[in-house]
Short mmCIF file of C-alpha atoms in Angstrom, two decimals:
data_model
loop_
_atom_site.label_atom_id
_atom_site.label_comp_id
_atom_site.label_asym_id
_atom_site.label_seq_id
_atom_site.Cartn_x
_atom_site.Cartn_y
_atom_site.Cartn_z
CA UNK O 10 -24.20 10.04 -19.40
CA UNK O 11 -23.41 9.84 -15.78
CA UNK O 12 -21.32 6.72 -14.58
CA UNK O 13 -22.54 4.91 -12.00
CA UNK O 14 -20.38 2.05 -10.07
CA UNK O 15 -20.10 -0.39 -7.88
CA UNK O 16 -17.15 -2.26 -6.12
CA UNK O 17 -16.44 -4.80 -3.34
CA UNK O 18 -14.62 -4.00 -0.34
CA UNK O 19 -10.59 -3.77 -0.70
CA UNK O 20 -8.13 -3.02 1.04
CA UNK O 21 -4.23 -2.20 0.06
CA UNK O 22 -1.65 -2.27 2.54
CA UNK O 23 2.32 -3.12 2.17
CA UNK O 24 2.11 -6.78 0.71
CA UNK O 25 -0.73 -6.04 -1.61
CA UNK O 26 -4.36 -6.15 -2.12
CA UNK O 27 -7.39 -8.20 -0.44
CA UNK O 28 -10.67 -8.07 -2.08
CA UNK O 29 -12.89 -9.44 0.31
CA UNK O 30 -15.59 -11.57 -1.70
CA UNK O 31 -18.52 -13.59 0.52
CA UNK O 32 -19.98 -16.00 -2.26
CA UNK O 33 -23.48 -16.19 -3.27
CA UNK O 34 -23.98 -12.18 -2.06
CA UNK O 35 -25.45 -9.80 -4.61
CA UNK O 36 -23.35 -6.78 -2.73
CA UNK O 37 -20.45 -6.19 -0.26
CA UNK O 38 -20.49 -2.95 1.88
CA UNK O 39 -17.03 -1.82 2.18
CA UNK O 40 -18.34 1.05 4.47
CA UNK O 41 -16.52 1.42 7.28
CA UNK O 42 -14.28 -1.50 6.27
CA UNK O 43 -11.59 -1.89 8.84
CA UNK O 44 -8.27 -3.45 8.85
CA UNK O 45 -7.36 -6.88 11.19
CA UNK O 46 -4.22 -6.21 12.69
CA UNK O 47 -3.10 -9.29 14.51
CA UNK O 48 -3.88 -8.14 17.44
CA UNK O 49 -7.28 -7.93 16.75
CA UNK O 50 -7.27 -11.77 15.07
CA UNK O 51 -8.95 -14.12 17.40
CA UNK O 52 -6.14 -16.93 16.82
CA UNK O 53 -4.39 -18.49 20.01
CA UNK O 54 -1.23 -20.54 20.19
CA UNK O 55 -1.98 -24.57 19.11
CA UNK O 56 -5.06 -23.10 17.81
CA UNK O 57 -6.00 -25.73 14.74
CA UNK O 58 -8.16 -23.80 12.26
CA UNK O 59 -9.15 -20.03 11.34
CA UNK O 60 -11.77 -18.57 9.26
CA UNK O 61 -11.32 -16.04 7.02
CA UNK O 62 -13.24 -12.50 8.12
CA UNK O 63 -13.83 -9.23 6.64
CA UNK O 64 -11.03 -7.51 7.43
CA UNK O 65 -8.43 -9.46 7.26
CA UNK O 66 -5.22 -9.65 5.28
CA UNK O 67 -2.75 -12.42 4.71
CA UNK O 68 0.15 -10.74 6.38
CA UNK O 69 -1.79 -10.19 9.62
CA UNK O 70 -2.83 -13.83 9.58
CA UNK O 71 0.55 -15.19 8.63
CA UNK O 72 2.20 -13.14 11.83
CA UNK O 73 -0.45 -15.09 13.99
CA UNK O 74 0.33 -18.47 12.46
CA UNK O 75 3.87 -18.66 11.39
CA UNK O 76 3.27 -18.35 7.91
CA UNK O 77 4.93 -15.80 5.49
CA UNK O 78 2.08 -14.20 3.28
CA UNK O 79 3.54 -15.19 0.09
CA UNK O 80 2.91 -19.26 0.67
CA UNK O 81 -0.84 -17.92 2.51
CA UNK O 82 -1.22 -16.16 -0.79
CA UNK O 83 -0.21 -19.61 -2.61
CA UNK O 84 -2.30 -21.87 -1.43
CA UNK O 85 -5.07 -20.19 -1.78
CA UNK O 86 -5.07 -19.12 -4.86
CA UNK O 87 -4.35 -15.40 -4.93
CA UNK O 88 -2.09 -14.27 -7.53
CA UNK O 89 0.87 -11.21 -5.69
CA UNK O 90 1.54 -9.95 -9.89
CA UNK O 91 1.35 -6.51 -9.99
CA UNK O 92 -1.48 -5.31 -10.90
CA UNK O 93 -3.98 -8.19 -10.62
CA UNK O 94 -6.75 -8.94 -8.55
CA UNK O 95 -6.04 -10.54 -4.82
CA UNK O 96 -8.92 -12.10 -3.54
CA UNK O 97 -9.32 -13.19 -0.17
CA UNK O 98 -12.81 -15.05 0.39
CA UNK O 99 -14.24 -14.67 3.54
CA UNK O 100 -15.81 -17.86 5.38
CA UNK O 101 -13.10 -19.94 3.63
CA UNK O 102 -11.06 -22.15 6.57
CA UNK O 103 -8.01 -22.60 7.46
CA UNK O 104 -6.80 -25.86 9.21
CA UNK O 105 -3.15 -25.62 9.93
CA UNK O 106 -0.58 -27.62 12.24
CA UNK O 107 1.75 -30.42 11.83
CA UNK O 108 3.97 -27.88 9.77
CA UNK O 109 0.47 -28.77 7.22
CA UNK O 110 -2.27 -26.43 6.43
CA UNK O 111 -5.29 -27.78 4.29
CA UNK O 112 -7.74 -24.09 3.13
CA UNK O 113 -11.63 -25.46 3.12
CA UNK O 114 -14.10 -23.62 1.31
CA UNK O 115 -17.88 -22.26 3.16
CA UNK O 116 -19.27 -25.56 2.14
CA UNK O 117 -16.52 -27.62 3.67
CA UNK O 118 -14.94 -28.53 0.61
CA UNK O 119 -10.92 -28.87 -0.09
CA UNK O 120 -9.16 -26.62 -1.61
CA UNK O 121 -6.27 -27.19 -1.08
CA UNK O 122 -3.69 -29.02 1.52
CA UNK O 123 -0.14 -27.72 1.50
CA UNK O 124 3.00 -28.85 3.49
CA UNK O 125 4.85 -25.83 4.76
CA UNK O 126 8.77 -25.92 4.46
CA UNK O 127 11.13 -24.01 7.07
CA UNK O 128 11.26 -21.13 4.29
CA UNK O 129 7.62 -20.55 4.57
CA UNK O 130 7.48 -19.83 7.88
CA UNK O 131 8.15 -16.77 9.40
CA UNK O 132 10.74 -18.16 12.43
CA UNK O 133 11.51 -21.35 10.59
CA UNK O 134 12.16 -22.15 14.92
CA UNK O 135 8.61 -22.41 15.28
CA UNK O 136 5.50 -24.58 14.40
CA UNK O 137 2.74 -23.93 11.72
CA UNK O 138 0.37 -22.10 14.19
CA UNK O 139 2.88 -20.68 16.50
CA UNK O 140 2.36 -16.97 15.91
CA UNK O 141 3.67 -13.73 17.28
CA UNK O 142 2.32 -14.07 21.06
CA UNK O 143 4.18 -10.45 21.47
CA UNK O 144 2.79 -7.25 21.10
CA UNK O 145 1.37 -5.81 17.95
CA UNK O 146 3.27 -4.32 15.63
CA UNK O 147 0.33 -2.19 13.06
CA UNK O 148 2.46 0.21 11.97
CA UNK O 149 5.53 -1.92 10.86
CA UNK O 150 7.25 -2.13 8.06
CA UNK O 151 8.49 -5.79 6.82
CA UNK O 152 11.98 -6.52 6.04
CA UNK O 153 10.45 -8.88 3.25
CA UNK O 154 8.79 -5.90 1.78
CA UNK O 155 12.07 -4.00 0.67
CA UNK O 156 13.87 -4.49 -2.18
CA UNK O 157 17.50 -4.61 -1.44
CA UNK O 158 19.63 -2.27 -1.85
CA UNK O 159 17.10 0.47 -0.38
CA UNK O 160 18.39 3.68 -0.53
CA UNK O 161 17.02 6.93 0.51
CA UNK O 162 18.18 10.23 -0.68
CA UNK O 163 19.23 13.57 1.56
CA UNK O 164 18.20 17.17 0.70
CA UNK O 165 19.67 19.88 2.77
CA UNK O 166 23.15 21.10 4.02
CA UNK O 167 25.31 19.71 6.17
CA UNK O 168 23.82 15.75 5.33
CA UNK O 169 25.12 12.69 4.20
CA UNK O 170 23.98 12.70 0.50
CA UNK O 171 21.92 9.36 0.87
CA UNK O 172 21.49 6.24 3.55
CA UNK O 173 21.54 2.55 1.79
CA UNK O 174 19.71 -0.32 3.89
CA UNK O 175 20.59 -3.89 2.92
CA UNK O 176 19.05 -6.46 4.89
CA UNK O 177 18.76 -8.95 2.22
CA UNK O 178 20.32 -11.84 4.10
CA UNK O 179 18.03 -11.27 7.27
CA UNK O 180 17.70 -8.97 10.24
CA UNK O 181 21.09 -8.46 10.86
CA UNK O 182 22.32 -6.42 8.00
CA UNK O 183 24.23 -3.12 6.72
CA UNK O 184 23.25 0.72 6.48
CA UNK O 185 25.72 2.96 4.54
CA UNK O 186 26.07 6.56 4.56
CA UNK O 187 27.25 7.95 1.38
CA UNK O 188 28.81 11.47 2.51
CA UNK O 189 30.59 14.65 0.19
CA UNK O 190 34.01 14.65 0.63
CA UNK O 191 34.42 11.30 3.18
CA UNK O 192 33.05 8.68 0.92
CA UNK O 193 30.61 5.84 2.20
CA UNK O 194 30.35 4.79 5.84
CA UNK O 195 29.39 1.42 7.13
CA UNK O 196 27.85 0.20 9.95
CA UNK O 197 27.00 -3.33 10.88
CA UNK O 198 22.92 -2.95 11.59
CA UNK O 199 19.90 -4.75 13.23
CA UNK O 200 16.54 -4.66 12.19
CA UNK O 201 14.07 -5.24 14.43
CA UNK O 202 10.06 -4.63 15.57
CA UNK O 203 9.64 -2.84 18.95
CA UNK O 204 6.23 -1.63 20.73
CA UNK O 205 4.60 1.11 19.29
CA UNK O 206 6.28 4.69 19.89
CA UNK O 207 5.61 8.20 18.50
CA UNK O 208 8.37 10.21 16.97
CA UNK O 209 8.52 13.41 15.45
CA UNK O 210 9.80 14.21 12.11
CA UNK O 211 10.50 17.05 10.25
CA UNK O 212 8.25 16.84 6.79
CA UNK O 213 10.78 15.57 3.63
CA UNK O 214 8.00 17.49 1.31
CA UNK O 215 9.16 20.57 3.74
CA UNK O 216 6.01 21.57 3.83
CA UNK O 217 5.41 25.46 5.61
CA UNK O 218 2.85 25.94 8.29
CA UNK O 219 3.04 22.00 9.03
CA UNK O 220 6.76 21.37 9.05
CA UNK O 221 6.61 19.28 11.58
CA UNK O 222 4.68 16.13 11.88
CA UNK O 223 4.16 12.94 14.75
CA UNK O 224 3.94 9.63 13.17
CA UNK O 225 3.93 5.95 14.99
CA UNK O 226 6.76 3.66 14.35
CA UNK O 227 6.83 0.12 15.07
CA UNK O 228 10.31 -1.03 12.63
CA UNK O 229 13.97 -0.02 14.66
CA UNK O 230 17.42 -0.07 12.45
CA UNK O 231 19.89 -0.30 15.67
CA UNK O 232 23.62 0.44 14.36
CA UNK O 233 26.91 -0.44 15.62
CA UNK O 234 30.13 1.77 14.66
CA UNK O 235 32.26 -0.14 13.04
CA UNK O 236 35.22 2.19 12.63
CA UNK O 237 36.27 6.05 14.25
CA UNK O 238 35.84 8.80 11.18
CA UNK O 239 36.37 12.34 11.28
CA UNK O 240 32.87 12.75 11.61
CA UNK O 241 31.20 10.17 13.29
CA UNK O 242 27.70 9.59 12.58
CA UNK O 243 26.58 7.08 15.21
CA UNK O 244 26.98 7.06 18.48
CA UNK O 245 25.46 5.18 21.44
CA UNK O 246 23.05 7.82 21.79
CA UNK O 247 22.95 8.28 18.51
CA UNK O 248 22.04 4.81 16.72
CA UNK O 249 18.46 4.86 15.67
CA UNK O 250 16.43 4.77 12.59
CA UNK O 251 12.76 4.01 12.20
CA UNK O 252 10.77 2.74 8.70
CA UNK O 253 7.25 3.64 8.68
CA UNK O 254 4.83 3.77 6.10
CA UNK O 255 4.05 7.93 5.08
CA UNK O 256 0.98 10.02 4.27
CA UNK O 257 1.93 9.08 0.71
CA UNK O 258 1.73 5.49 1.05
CA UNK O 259 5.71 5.06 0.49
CA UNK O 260 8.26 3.82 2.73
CA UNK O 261 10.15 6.68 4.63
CA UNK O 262 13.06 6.30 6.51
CA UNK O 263 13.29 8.45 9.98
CA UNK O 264 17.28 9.45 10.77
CA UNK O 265 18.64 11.53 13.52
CA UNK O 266 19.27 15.42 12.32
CA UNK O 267 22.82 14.99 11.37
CA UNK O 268 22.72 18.75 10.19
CA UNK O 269 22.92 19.87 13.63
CA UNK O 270 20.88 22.65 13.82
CA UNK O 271 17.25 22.81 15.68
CA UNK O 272 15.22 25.43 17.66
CA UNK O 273 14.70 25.13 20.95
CA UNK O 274 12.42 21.93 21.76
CA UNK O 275 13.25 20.71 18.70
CA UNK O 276 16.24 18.54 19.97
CA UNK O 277 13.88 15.34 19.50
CA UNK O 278 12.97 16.04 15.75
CA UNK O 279 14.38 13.20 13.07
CA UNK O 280 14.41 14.22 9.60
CA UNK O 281 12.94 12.13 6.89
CA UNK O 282 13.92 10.94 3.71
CA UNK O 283 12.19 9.44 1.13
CA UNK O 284 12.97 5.92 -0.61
CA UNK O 285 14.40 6.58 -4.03
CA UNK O 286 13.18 5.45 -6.81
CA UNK O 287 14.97 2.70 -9.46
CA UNK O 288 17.12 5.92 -11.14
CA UNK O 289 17.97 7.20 -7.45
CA UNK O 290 16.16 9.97 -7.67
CA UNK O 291 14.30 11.64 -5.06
CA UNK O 292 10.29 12.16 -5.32
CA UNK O 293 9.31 14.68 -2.41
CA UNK O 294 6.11 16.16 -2.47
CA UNK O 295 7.32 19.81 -4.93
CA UNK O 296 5.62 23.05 -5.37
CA UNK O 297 3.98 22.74 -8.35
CA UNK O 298 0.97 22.15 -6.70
CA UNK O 299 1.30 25.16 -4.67
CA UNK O 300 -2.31 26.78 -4.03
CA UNK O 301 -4.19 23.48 -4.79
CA UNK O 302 -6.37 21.51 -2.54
CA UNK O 303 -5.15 17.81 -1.65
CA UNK O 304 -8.19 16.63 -3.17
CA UNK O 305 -7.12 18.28 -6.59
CA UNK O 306 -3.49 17.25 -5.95
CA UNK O 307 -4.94 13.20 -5.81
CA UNK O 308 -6.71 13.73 -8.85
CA UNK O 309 -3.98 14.89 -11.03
CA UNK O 310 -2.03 12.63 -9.38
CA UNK O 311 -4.16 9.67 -10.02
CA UNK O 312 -4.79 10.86 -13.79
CA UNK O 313 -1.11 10.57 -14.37
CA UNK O 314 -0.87 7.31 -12.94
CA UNK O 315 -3.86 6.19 -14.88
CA UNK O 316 -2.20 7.41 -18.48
CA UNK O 317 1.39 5.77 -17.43
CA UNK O 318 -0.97 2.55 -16.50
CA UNK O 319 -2.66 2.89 -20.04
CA UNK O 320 0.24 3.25 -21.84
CA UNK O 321 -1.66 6.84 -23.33
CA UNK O 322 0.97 8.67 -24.76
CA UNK O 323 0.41 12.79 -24.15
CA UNK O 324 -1.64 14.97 -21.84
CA UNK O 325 -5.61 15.24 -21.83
CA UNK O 326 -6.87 18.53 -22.90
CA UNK O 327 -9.66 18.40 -20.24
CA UNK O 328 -10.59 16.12 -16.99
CA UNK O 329 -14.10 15.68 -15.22
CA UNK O 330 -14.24 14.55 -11.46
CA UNK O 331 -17.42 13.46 -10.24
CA UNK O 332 -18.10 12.12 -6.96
CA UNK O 333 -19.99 9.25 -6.55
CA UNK O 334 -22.00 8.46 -3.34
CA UNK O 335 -23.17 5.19 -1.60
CA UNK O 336 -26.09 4.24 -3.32
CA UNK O 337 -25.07 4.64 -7.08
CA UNK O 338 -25.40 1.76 -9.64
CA UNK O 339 -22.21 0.23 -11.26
CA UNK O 340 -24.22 0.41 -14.83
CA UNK O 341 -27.40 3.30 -15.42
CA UNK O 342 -29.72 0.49 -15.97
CA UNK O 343 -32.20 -1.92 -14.59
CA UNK O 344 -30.43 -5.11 -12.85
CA UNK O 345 -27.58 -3.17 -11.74
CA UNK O 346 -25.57 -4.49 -9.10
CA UNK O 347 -25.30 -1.58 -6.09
CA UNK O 348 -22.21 0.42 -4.92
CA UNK O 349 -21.91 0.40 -1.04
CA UNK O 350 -18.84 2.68 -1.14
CA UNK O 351 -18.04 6.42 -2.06
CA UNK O 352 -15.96 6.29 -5.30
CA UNK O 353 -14.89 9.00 -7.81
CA UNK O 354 -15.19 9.15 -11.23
CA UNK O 355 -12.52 10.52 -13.48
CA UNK O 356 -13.14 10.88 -17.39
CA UNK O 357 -10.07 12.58 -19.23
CA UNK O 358 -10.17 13.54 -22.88
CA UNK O 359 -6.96 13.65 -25.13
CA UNK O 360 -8.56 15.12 -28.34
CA UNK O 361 -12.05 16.04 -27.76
CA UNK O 362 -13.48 13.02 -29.46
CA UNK O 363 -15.74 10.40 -27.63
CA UNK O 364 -13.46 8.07 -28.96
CA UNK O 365 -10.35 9.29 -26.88
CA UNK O 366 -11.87 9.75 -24.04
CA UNK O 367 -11.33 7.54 -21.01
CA UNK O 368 -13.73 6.87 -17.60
CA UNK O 369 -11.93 5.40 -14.83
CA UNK O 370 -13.95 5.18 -11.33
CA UNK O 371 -11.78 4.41 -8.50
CA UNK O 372 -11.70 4.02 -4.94
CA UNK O 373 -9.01 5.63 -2.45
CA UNK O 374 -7.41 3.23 0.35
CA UNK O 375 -6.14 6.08 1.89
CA UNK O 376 -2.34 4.22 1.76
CA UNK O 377 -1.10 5.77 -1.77
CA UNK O 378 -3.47 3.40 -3.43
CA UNK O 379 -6.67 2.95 -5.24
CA UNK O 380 -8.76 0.28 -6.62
CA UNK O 381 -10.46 1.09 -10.55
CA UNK O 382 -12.09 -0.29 -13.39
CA UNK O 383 -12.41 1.32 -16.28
CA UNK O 384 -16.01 2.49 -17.16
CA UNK O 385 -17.76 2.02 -21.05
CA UNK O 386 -17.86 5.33 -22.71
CA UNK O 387 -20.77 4.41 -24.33
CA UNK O 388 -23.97 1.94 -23.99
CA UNK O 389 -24.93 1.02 -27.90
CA UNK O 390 -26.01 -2.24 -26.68
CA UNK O 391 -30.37 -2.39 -26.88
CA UNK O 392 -29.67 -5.20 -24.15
CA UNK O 393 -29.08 -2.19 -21.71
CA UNK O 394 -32.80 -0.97 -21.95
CA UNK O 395 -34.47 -4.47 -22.17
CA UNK O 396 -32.52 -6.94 -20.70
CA UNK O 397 -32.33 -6.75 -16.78
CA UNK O 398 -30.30 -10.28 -16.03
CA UNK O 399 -27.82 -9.24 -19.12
CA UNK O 400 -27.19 -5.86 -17.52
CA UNK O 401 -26.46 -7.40 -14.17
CA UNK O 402 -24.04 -9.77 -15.73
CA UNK O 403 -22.39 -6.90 -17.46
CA UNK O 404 -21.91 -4.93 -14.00
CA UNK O 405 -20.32 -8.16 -12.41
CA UNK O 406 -17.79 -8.25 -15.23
CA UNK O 407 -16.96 -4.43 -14.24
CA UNK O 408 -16.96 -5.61 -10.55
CA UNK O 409 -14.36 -8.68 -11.50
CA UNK O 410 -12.03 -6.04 -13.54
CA UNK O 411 -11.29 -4.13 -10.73
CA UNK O 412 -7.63 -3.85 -10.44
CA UNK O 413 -5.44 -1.80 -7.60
CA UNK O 414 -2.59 0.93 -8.91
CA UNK O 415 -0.22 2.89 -6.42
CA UNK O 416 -0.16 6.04 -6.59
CA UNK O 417 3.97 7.92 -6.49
CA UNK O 418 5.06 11.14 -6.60
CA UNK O 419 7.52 10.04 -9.31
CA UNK O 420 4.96 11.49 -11.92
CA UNK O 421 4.40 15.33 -10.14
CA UNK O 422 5.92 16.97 -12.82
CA UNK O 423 3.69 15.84 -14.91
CA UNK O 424 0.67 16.11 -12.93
CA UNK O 425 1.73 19.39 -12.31
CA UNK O 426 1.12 20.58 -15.55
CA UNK O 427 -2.06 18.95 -15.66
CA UNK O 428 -4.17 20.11 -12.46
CA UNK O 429 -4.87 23.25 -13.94
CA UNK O 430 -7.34 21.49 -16.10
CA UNK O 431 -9.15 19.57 -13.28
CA UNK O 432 -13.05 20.18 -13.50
CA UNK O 433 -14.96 19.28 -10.37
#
């Protein structure tokens, strides 16, 4: 039997998930849903309370207010654990200043009143509603949201093997080169936010026919030599690296071309790199999706992800995509609550049984994420056909398991060898 689902609207960016609830509505439409940068966020300097819209997320509100997202996330209630659910409720209020904040609910109830320490805050300098007045930074990538060492691995000739950031301590930190043949180079380092600028880099998945890409960088590593080597990396025209967030939804790292060797009007071109994974090894984008659409490429890449999640030891033997348009039900049945959203629905089967196999519908954020719940692979219940108010219960329960995964390229080998068997 056809799935049929229905979600809220969510959106995943660096520091997590918000699942954007407005209590006492049936449905949410998520279509169109768009993030709040702060920029957009309607909060002025001694500005004394907020309310939550769709839209926003706790790290764009916490750059307006002074308040790291973590302690946002805190107080009101939204547990950062991998994997769960973060809910942020709009038309709940925040009331902040006095280094204080005290979150209201819609009906003007407490929730809860929190005094917020220097290590709260984002400049511990500044007051509890004394935000980023500068420009806005939307494509940035946060020095909080790296885990320390950070190193990014080379491919080619004629490069340093990898580049280690460490800005554990704050934004005046360390990069390291780690070179054949010279050893490790260090250079004293600042990291910093500047105004949005485009660069071009040259495509770490090396992809033909579109080697060459323009992305928008708003996070600047400046470095200092420390020290003359036989071959110098950085100079003072050469001292720039820029984080951004890729097509992938991982963190890559934008370096000057230390190999040296460009066509003509190419002299601009950085290369990227990739942030390694916890074995240090590189995950590029690899041929062995070669002649497959992107949209097969997400769904074998997703499928993987979903079996590692699962803890499903093997490979299916055969996986169904169907795509699932605004207007379908979360459960086949009368009192069904209503999906607002396009959504896809993946069912993968590991030994031909209906007891093996597994329905997962899930819901892209177009940032190397998705949201899913898993679907019932079968409705035995009589409470389905008669029972309208049960059923509707039962499709809130789906909407309240919805959980968000990332989706790497650490699994492509893998998912490689299962894309062949993608049915759409």
């Amino acid at each position: 039997m056809k799935k049929k689902i229905i979600t809220l609207g969510v959106v995943s960016g660096l520091f997590g998930v918000a699942v954007f609830t407005d209590f006492g509505e049936a449905t949410v439409s998520a279509s169109g849903w768009k993030a709040n940068y702060p920029d957009t966020i309607q909060i002025s300097n001694n500005q004394k309370e907020y309310t939550m819209k769709q839209g926003d997320t706790l790290w764009a509100i916490g750059q307006k207010i002074n308040v790291k997202y973590q302690k946002l996330a805190e107080i009101n209630g939204i547990n950062l654990t991998k994997g769960d659910q973060y809910v942020l409720p709009i038309g709940r209020v925040l009331s902040f200043g006095d280094n204080k904040i005290t979150v209201k609910n819609k009906d003007g109830s407490i929730y809860s009143q929190s005094i917020i320490k220097d290590k709260d805050k984002i400049d511990p300098n500044k007051g509890v509603g004394e935000g980023n007045t500068q420009e806005d930074y939307p494509y940035a990538v946060a020095r909080e949201g790296l885990t320390y060492p950070a190193t990014f691995d080379f491919h080619g000739m004629n490069v340093p093997n990898s580049v280690t950031l460490d800005f554990s301590q704050g934004n005046s930190g360390k990069v390291i080169f780690d070179i054949n043949l010279v050893g490790q180079q260090e250079y004293n380092a600042n990291f910093s936010n500047i105004p949005t600028k485009e660069i071009r880099v040259s495509n770490a998945d090396g992809t033909t026919g579109n080697r060459i890409r323009t992305v928008k960088v708003n996070t600047e590593i400046t470095m200092e030599p420390t020290n003359s080597y036989d071959r110098q990396l950085v100079t003072d025209k050469i001292n720039k690296l820029y984080l951004f967030v890729n097509k992938n939804g991982g963190i890559s790292l934008a370096t000057p071309n230390y190999a040296g060797n460009y066509a003509d009007g190419e002299a601009d071109v950085m290369l990227e790199v990739l942030l390694a994974n916890s074995n240090n090894v590189q995950n590029p984008v690899t041929n062995v999706f070669a002649g497959y659409s992107d949209e097969q490429i997400e769904y074998a890449r997703v499928t993987e992800e979903l079996l590692q999640y699962y803890g499903i030891v093997g490979q299916p033997i055969e996986i169904s995509v169907t795509k699932n348009a605004i207007g379908h039900q979360v459960l086949p049945f009368n009192g069904s609550q209503i999906l607002e959203e396009n959504s896809v629905t993946l069912s993968f089967n590991m030994d031909g049984s209906m007891a093996s196999t597994v329905y997962v519908t899930y819901i892209s954020n177009h940032d190397g994420s998705i949201r899913f719940y898993r679907n019932p692979n079968h409705y035995q219940d009589a409470r389905y056909d008669t029972d309208p108010e049960w059923v509707k219960e039962e499709s809130v329960k789906l909407i309240n398991s919805i959980q968000t995964l990332r989706i790497t390229t650490a699994n492509d080998p893998q998912a490689g060898g299962i894309i062949s068997l993608i049915i759409s």
